[in-house]
N, CA, C and O atoms as a MOPAC input file, in Angstrom:
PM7 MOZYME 1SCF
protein

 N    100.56800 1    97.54500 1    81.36400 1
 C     99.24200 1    97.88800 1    80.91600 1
 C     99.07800 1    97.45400 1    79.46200 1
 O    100.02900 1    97.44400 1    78.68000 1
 N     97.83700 1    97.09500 1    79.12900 1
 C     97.53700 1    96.34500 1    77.51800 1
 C     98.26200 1    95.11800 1    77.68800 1
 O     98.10000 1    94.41000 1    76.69400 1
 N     98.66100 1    94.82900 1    78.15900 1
 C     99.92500 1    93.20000 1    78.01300 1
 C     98.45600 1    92.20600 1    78.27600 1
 O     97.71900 1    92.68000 1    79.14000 1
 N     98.06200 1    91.15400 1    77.75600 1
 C     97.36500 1    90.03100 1    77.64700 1
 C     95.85700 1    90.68800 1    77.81100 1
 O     95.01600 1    90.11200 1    78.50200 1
 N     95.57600 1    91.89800 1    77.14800 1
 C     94.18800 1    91.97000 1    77.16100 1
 C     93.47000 1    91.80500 1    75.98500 1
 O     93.94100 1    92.01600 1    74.86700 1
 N     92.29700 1    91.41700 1    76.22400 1
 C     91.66700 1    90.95200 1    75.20100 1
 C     91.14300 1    91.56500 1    74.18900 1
 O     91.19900 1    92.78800 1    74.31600 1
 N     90.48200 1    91.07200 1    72.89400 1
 C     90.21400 1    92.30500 1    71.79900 1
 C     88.76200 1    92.94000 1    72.49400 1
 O     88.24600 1    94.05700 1    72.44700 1
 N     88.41500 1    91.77100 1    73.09600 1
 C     86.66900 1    92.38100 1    73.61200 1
 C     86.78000 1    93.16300 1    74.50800 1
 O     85.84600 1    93.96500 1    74.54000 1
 N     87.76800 1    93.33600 1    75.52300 1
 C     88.13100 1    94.31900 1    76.80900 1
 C     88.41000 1    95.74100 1    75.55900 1
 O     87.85300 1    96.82400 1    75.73400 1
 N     89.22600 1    95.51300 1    74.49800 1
 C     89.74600 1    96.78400 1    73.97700 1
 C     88.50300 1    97.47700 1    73.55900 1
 O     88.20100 1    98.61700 1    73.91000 1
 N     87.78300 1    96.68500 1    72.76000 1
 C     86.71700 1    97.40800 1    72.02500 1
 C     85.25400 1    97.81600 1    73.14800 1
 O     84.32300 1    98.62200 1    73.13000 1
 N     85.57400 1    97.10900 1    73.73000 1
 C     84.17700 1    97.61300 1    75.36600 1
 C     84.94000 1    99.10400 1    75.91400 1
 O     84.28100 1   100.05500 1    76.33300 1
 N     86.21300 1    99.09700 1    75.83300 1
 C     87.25800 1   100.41200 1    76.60300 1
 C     86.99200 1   101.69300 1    75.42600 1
 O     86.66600 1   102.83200 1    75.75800 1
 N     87.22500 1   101.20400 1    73.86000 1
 C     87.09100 1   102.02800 1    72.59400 1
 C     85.17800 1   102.46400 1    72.83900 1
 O     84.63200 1   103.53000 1    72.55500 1
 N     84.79400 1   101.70200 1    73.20700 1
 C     82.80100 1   102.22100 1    73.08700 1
 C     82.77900 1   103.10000 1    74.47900 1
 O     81.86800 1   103.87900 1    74.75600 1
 N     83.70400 1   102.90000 1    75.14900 1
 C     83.16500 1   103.73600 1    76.67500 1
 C     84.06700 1   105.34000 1    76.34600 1
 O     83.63400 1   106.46600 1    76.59200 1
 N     85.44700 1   104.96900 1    75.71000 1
 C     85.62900 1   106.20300 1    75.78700 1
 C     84.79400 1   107.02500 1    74.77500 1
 O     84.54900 1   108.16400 1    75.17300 1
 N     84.17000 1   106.62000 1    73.22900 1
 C     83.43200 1   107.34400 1    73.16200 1
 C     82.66300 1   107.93200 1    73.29500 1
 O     82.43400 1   109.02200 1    72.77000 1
 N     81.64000 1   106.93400 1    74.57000 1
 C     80.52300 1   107.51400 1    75.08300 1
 C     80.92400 1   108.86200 1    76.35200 1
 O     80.32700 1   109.93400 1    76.45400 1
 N     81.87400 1   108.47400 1    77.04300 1
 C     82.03400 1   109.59200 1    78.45500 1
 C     83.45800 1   109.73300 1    78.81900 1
 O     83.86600 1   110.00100 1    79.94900 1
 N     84.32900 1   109.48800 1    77.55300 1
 C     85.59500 1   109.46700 1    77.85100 1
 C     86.16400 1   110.94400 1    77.43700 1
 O     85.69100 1   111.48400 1    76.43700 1
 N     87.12600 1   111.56500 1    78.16300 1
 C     87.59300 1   113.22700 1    77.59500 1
 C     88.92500 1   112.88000 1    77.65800 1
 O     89.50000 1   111.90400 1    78.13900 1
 N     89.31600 1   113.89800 1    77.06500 1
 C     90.89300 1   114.44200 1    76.74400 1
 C     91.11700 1   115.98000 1    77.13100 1
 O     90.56300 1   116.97800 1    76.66800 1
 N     92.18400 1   115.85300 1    78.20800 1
 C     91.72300 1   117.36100 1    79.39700 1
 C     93.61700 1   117.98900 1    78.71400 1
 O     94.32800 1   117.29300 1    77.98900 1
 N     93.85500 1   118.89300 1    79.04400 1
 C     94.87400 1   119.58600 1    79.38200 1
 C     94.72100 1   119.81700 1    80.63600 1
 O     93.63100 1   120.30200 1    80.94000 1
 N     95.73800 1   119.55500 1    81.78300 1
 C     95.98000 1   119.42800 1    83.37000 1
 C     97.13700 1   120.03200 1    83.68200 1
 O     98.02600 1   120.00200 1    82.83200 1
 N     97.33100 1   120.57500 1    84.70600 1
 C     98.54100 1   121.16300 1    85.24100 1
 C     98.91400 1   119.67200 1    86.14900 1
 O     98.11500 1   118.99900 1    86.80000 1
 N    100.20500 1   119.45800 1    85.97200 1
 C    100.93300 1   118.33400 1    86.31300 1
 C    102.05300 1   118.79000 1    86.63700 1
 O    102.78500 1   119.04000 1    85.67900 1
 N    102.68000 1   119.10000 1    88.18300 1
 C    103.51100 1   119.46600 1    89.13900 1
 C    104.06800 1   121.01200 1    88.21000 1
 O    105.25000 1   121.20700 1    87.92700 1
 N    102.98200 1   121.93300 1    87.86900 1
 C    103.24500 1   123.28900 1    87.66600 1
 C    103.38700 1   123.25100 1    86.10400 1
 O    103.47800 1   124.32000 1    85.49900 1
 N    103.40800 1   122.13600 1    85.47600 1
 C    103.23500 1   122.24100 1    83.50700 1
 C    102.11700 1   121.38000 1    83.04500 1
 O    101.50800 1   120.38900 1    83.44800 1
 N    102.11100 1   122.00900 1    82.24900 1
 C    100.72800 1   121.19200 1    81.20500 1
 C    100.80600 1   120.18900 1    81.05400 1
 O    101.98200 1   119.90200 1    81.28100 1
 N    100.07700 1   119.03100 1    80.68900 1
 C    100.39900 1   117.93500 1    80.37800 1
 C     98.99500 1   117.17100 1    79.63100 1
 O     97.99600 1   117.78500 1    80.00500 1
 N     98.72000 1   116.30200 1    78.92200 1
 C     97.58500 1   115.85500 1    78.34100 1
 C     97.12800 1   114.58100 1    79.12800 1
 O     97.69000 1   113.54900 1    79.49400 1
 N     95.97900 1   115.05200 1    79.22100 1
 C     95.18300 1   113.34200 1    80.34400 1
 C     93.82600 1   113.27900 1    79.51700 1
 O     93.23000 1   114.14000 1    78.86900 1
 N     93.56900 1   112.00200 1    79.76700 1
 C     92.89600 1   111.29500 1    79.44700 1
 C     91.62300 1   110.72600 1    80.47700 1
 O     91.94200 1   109.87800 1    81.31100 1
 N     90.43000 1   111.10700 1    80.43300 1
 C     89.96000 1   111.27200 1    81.86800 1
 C     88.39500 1   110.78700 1    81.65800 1
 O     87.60400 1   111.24200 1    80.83100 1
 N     88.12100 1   109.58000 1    82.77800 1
 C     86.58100 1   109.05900 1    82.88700 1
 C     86.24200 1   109.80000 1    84.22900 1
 O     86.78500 1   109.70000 1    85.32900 1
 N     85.41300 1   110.40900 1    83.90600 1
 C     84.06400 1   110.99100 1    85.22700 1
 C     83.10800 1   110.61400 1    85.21700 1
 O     82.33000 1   110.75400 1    84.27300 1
 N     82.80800 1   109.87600 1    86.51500 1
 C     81.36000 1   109.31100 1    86.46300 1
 C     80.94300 1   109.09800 1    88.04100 1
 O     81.85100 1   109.19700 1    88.86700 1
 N     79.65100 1   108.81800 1    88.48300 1
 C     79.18300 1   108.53800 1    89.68300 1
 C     79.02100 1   106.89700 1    89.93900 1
 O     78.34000 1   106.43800 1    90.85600 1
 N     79.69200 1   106.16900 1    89.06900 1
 C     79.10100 1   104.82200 1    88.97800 1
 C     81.25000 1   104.69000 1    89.45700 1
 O     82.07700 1   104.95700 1    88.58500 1
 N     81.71100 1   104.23600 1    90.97200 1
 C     82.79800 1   103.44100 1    90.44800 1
 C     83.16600 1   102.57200 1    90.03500 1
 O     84.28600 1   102.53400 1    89.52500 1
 N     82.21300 1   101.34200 1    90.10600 1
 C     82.62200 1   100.08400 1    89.54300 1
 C     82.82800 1   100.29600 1    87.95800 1
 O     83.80500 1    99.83100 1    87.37100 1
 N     82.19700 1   100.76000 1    87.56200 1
 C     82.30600 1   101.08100 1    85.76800 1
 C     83.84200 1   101.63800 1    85.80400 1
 O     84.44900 1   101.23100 1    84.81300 1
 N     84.63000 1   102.43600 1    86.64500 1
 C     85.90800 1   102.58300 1    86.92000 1
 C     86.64400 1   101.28500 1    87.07400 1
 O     87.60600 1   101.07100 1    86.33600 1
 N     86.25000 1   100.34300 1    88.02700 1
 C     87.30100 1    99.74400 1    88.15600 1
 C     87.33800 1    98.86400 1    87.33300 1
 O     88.31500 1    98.11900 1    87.40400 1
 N     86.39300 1    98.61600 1    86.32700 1
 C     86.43400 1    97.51000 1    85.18900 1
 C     87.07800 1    98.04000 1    84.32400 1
 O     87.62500 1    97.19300 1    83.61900 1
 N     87.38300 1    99.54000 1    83.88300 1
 C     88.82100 1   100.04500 1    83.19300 1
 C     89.56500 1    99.31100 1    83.49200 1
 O     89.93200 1    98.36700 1    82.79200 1
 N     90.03100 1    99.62800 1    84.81000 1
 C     91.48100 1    99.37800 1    85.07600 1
 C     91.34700 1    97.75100 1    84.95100 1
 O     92.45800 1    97.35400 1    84.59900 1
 N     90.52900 1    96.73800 1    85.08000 1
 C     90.67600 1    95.78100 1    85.37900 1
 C     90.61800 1    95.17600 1    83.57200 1
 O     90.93300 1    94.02000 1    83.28800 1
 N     90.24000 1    96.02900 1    82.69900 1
 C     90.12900 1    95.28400 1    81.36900 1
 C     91.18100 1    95.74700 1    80.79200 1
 O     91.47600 1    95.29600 1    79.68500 1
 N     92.24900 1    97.07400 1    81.60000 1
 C     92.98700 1    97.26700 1    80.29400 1
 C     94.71300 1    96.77200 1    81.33600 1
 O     95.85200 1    96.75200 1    80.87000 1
 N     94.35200 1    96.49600 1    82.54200 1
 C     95.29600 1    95.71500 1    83.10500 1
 C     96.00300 1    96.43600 1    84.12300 1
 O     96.88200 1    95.98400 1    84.85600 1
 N     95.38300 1    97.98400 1    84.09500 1
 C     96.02100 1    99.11900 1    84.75600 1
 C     96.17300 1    99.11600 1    86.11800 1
 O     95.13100 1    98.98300 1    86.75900 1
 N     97.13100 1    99.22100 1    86.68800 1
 C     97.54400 1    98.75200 1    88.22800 1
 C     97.09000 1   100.04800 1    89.18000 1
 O     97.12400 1    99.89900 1    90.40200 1
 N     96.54700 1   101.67500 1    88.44800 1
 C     95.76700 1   102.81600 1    89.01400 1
 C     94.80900 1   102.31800 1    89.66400 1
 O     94.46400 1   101.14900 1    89.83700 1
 N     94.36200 1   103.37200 1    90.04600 1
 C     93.04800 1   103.52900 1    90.45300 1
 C     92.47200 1   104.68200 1    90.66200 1
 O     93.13900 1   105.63300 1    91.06800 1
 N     91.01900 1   104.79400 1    90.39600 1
 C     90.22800 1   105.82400 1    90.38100 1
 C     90.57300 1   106.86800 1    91.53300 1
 O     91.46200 1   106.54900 1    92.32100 1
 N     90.06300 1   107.84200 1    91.65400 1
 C     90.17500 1   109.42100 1    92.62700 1
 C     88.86700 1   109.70700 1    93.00000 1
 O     88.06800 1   109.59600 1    92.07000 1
 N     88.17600 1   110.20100 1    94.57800 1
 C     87.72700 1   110.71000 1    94.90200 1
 C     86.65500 1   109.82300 1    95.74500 1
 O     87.24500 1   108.75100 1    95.88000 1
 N     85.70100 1   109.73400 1    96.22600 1
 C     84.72900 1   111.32500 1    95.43400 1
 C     85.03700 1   112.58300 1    95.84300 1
 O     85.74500 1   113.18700 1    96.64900 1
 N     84.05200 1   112.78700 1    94.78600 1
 C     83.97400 1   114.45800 1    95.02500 1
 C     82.81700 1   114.68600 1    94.14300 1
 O     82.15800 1   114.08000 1    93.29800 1
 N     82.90100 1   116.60600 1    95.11200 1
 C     81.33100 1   117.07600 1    94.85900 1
 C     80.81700 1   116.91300 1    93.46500 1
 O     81.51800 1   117.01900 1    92.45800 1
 N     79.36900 1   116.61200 1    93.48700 1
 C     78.43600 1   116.35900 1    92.51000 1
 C     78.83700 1   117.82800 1    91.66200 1
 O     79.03000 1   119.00300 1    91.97400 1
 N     78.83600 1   117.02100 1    90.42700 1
 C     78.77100 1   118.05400 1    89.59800 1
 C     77.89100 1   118.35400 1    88.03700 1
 O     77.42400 1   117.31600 1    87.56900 1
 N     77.68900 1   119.30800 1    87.41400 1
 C     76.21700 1   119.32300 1    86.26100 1
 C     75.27000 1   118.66100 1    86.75200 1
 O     75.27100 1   118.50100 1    87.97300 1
 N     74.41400 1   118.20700 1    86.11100 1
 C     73.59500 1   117.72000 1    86.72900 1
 C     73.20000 1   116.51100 1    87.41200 1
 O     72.05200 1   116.07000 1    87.35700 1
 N     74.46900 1   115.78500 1    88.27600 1
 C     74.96400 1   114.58100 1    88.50300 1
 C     74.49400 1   115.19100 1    90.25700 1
 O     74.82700 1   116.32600 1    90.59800 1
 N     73.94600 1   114.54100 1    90.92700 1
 C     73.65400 1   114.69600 1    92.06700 1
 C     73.98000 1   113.40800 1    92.94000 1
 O     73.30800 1   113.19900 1    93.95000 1
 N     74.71900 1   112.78100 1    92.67000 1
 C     76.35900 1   111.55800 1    93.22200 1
 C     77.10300 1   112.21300 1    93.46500 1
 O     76.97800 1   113.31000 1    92.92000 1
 N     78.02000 1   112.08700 1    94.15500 1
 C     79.57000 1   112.33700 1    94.21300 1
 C     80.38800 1   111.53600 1    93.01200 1
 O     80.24400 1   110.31800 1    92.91200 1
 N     81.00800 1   112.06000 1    92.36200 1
 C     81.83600 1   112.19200 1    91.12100 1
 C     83.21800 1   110.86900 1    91.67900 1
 O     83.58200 1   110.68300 1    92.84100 1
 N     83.60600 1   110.32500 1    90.74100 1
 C     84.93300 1   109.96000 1    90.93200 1
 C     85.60200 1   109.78100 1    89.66500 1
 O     84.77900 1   109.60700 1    88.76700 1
 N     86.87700 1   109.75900 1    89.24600 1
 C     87.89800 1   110.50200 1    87.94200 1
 C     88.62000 1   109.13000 1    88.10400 1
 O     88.73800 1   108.49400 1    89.15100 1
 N     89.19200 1   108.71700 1    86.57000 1
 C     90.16600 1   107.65100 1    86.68400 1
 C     90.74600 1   108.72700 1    85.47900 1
 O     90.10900 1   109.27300 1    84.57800 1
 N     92.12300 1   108.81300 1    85.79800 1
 C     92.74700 1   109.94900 1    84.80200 1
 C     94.36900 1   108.85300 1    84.40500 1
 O     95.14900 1   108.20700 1    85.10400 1
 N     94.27200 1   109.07200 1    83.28700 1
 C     95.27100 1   108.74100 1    82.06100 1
 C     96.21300 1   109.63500 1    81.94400 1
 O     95.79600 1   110.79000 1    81.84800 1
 N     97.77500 1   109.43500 1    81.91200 1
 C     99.15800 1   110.19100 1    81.61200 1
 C    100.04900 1   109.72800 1    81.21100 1
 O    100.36400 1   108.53800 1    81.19200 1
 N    100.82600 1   111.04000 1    80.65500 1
 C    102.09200 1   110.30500 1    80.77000 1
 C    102.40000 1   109.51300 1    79.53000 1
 O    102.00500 1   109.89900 1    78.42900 1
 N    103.19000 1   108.27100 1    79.70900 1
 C    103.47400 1   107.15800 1    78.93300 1
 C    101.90400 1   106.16600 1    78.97600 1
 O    101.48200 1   105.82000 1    77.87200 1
 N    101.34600 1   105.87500 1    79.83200 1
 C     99.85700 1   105.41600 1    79.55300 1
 C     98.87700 1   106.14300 1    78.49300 1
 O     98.57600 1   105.59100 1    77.43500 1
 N     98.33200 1   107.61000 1    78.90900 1
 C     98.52300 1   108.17500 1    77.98000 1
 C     98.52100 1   107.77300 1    76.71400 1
 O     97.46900 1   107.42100 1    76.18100 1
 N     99.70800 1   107.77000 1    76.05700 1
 C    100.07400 1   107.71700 1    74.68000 1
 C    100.08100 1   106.39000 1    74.47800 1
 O    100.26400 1   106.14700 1    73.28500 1
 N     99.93400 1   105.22600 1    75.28000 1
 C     99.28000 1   103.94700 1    74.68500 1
 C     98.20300 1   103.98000 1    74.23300 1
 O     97.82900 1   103.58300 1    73.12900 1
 N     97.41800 1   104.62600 1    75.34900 1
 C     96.18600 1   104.88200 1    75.00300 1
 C     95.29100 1   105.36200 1    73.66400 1
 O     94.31200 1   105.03200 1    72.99400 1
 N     96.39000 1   106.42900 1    73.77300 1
 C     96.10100 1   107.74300 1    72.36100 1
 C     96.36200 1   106.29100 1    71.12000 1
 O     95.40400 1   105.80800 1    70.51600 1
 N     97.70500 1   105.81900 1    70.94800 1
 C     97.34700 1   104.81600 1    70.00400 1
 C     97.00000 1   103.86100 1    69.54400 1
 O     97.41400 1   103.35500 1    68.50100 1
 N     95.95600 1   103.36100 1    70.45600 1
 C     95.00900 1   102.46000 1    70.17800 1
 C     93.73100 1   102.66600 1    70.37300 1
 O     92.93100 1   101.75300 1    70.17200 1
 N     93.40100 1   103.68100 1    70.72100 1
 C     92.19800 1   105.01000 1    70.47400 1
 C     91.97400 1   105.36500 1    68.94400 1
 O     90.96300 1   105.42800 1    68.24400 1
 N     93.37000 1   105.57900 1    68.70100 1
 C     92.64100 1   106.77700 1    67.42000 1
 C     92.31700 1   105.53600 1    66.36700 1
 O     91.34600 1   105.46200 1    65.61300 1
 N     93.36600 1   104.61000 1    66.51800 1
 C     93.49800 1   103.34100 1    65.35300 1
 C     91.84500 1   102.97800 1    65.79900 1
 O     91.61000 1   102.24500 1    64.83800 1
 N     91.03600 1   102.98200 1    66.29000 1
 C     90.09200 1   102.08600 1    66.67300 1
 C     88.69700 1   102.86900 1    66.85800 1
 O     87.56100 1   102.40500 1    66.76200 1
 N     89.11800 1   104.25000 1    67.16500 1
 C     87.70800 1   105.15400 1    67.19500 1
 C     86.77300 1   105.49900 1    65.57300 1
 O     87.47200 1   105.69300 1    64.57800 1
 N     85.54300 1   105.53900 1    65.45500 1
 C     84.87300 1   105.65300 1    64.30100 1
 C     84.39800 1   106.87300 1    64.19000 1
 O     83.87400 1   107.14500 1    63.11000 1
 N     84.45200 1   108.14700 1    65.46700 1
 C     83.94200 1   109.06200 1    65.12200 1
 C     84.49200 1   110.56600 1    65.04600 1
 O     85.21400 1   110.62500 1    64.05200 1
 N     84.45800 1   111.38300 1    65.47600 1
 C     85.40600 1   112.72700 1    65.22800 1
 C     85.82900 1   113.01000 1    66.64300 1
 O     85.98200 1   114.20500 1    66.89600 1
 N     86.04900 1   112.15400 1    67.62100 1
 C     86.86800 1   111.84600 1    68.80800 1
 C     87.91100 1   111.47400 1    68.33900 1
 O     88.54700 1   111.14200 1    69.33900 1
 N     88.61500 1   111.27700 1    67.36900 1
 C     89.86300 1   110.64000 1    66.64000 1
 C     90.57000 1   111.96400 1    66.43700 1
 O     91.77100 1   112.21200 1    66.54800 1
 N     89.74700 1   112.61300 1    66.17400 1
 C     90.48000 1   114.15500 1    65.55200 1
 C     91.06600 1   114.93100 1    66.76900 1
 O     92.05600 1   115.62400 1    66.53400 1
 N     90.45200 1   114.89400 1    68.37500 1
 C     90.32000 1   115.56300 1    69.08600 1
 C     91.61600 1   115.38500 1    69.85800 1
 O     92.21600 1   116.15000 1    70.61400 1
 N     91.90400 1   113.98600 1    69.39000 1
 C     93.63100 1   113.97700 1    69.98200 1
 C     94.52000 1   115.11300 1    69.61600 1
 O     94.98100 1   115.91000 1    70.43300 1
 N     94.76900 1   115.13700 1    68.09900 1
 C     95.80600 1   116.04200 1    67.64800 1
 C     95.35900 1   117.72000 1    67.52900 1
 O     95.96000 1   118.62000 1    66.94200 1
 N     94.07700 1   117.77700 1    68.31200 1
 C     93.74100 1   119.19600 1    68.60200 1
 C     93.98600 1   119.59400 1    69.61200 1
 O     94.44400 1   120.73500 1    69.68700 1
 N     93.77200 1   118.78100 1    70.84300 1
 C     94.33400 1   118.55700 1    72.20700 1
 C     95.91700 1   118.72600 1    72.05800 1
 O     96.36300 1   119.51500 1    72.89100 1
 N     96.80600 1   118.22000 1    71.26400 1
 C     98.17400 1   117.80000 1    71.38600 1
 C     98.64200 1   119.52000 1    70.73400 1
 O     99.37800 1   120.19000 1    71.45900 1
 N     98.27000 1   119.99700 1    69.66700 1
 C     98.05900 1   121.25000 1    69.34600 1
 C     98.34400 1   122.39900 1    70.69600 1
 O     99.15400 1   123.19600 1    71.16900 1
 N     97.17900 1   121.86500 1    70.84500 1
 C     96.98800 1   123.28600 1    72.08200 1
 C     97.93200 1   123.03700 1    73.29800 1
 O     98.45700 1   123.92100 1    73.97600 1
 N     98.09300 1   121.37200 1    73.50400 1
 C     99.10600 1   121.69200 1    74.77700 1
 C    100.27100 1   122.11700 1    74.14200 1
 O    100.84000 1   122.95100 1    74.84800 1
 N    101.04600 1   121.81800 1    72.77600 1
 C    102.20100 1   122.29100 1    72.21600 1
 C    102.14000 1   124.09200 1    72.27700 1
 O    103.17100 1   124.76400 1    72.25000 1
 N    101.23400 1   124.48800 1    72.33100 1
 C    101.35000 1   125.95500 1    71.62300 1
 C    101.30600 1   126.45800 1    72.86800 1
 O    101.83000 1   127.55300 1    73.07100 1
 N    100.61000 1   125.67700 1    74.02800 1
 C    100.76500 1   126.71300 1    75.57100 1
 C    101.96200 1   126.16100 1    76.10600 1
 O    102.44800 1   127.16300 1    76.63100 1
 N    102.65900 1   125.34900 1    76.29300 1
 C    103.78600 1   125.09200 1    76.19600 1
 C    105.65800 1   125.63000 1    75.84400 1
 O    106.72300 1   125.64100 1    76.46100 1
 N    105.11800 1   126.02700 1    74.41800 1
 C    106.17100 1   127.03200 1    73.80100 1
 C    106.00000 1   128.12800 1    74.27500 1
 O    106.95400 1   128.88000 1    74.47700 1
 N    104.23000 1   128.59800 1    74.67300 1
 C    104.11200 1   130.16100 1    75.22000 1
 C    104.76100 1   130.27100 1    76.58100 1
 O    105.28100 1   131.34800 1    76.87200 1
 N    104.78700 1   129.25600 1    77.46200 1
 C    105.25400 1   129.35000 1    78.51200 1
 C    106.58800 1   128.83700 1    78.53400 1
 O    106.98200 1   128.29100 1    79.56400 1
 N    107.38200 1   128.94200 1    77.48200 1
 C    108.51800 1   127.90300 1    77.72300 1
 C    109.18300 1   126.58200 1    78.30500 1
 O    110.32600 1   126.25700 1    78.62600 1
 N    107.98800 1   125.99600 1    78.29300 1
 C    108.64900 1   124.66300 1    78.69900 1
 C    109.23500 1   123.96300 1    77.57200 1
 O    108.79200 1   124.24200 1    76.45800 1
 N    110.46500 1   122.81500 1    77.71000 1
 C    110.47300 1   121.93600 1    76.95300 1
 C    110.71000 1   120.65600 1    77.58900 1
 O    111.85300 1   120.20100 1    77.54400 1
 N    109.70200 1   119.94900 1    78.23200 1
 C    109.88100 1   119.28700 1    79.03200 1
 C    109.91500 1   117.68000 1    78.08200 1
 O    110.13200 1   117.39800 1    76.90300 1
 N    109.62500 1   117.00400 1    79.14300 1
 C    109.59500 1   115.04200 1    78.22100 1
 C    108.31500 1   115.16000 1    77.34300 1
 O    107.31400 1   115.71900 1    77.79300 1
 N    108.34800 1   114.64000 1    76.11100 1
 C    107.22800 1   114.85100 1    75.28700 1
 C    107.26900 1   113.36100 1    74.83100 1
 O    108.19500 1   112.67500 1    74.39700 1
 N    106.16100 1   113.13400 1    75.03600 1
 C    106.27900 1   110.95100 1    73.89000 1
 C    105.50100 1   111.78100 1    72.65800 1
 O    104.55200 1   112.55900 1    72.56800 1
 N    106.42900 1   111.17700 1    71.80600 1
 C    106.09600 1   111.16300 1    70.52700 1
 C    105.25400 1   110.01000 1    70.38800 1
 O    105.32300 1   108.91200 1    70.94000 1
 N    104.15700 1   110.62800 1    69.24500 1
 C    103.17200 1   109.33400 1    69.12900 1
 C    103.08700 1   110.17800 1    67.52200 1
 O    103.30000 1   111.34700 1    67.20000 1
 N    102.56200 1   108.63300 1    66.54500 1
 C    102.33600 1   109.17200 1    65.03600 1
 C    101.03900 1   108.43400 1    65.16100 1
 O    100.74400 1   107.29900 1    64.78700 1
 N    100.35100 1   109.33100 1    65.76300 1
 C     98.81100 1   108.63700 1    65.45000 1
 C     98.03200 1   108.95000 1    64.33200 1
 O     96.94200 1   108.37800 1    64.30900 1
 N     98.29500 1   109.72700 1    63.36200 1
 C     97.76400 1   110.35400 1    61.97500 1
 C     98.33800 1   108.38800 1    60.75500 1
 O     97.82700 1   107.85200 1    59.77200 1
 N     99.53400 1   108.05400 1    61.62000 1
 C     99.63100 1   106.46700 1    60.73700 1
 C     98.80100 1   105.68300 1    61.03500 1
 O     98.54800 1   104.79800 1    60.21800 1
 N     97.98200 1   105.72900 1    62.47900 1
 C     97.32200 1   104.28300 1    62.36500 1
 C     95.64300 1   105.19300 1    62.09700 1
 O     94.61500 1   104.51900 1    62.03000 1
 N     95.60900 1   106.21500 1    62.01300 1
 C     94.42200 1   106.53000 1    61.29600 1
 C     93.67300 1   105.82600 1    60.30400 1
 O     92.65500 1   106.32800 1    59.82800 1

């Protein structure tokens, strides 16, 4: 994933996640884990993710309409080691206070984490350097 993509695929991927892109805390086989997550009723706008950032996934669902979206919904969700590619070439590249929301996200999964005792695989990422 990212291997031979282009700067215009990155920065079309950097404008979408600001517009409808989230950062979820998910239960992932019984522990927390941080994802990275597009919801939308449009899939092709999904599969041009995966197809601009090289990602061999693919989108989930549908499923039931939800807010005021009267489509069936479908999710392309981010983890893991993707994930944290993601996270650092996100934050290096985002202009607005979606940059911040990483290490508030990373916060809260750390602190429910320790509450529940896990210490499971963690990727370290220093995204406060390419800030």
């Amino acid at each position: 994933m990212l291997e031979n993509t282009a700067d215009a695929d990155i920065h079309w991927f950097v404008g979408l996640f600001e517009s409808f892109g989230a950062i979820q805390i998910a239960n992932k086989a019984g522990k927390p884990t941080l994802v990275l997550e597009f919801k939308t009723a449009y899939l092709d706008k999904l599969w041009q993710i995966c197809r601009a950032l090289g990602y061999e996934g693919s989108p989930s669902g549908p499923r039931s309409p939800t807010g005021h979206s009267v489509r069936p919904q479908y999710i392309l969700r981010f983890s893991g080691a993707h994930y944290a590619m993601l996270e650092n070439l996100l934050v290096r590249l985002l202009r607005t206070g979606k940059r911040e929301l990483f290490a508030q996200r990373r916060a809260e999964l750390n602190g429910l984490r320790d509450g529940l005792g896990l210490s499971g695989r963690k990727y370290l990422i220093d995204a406060a350097e390419h800030a």
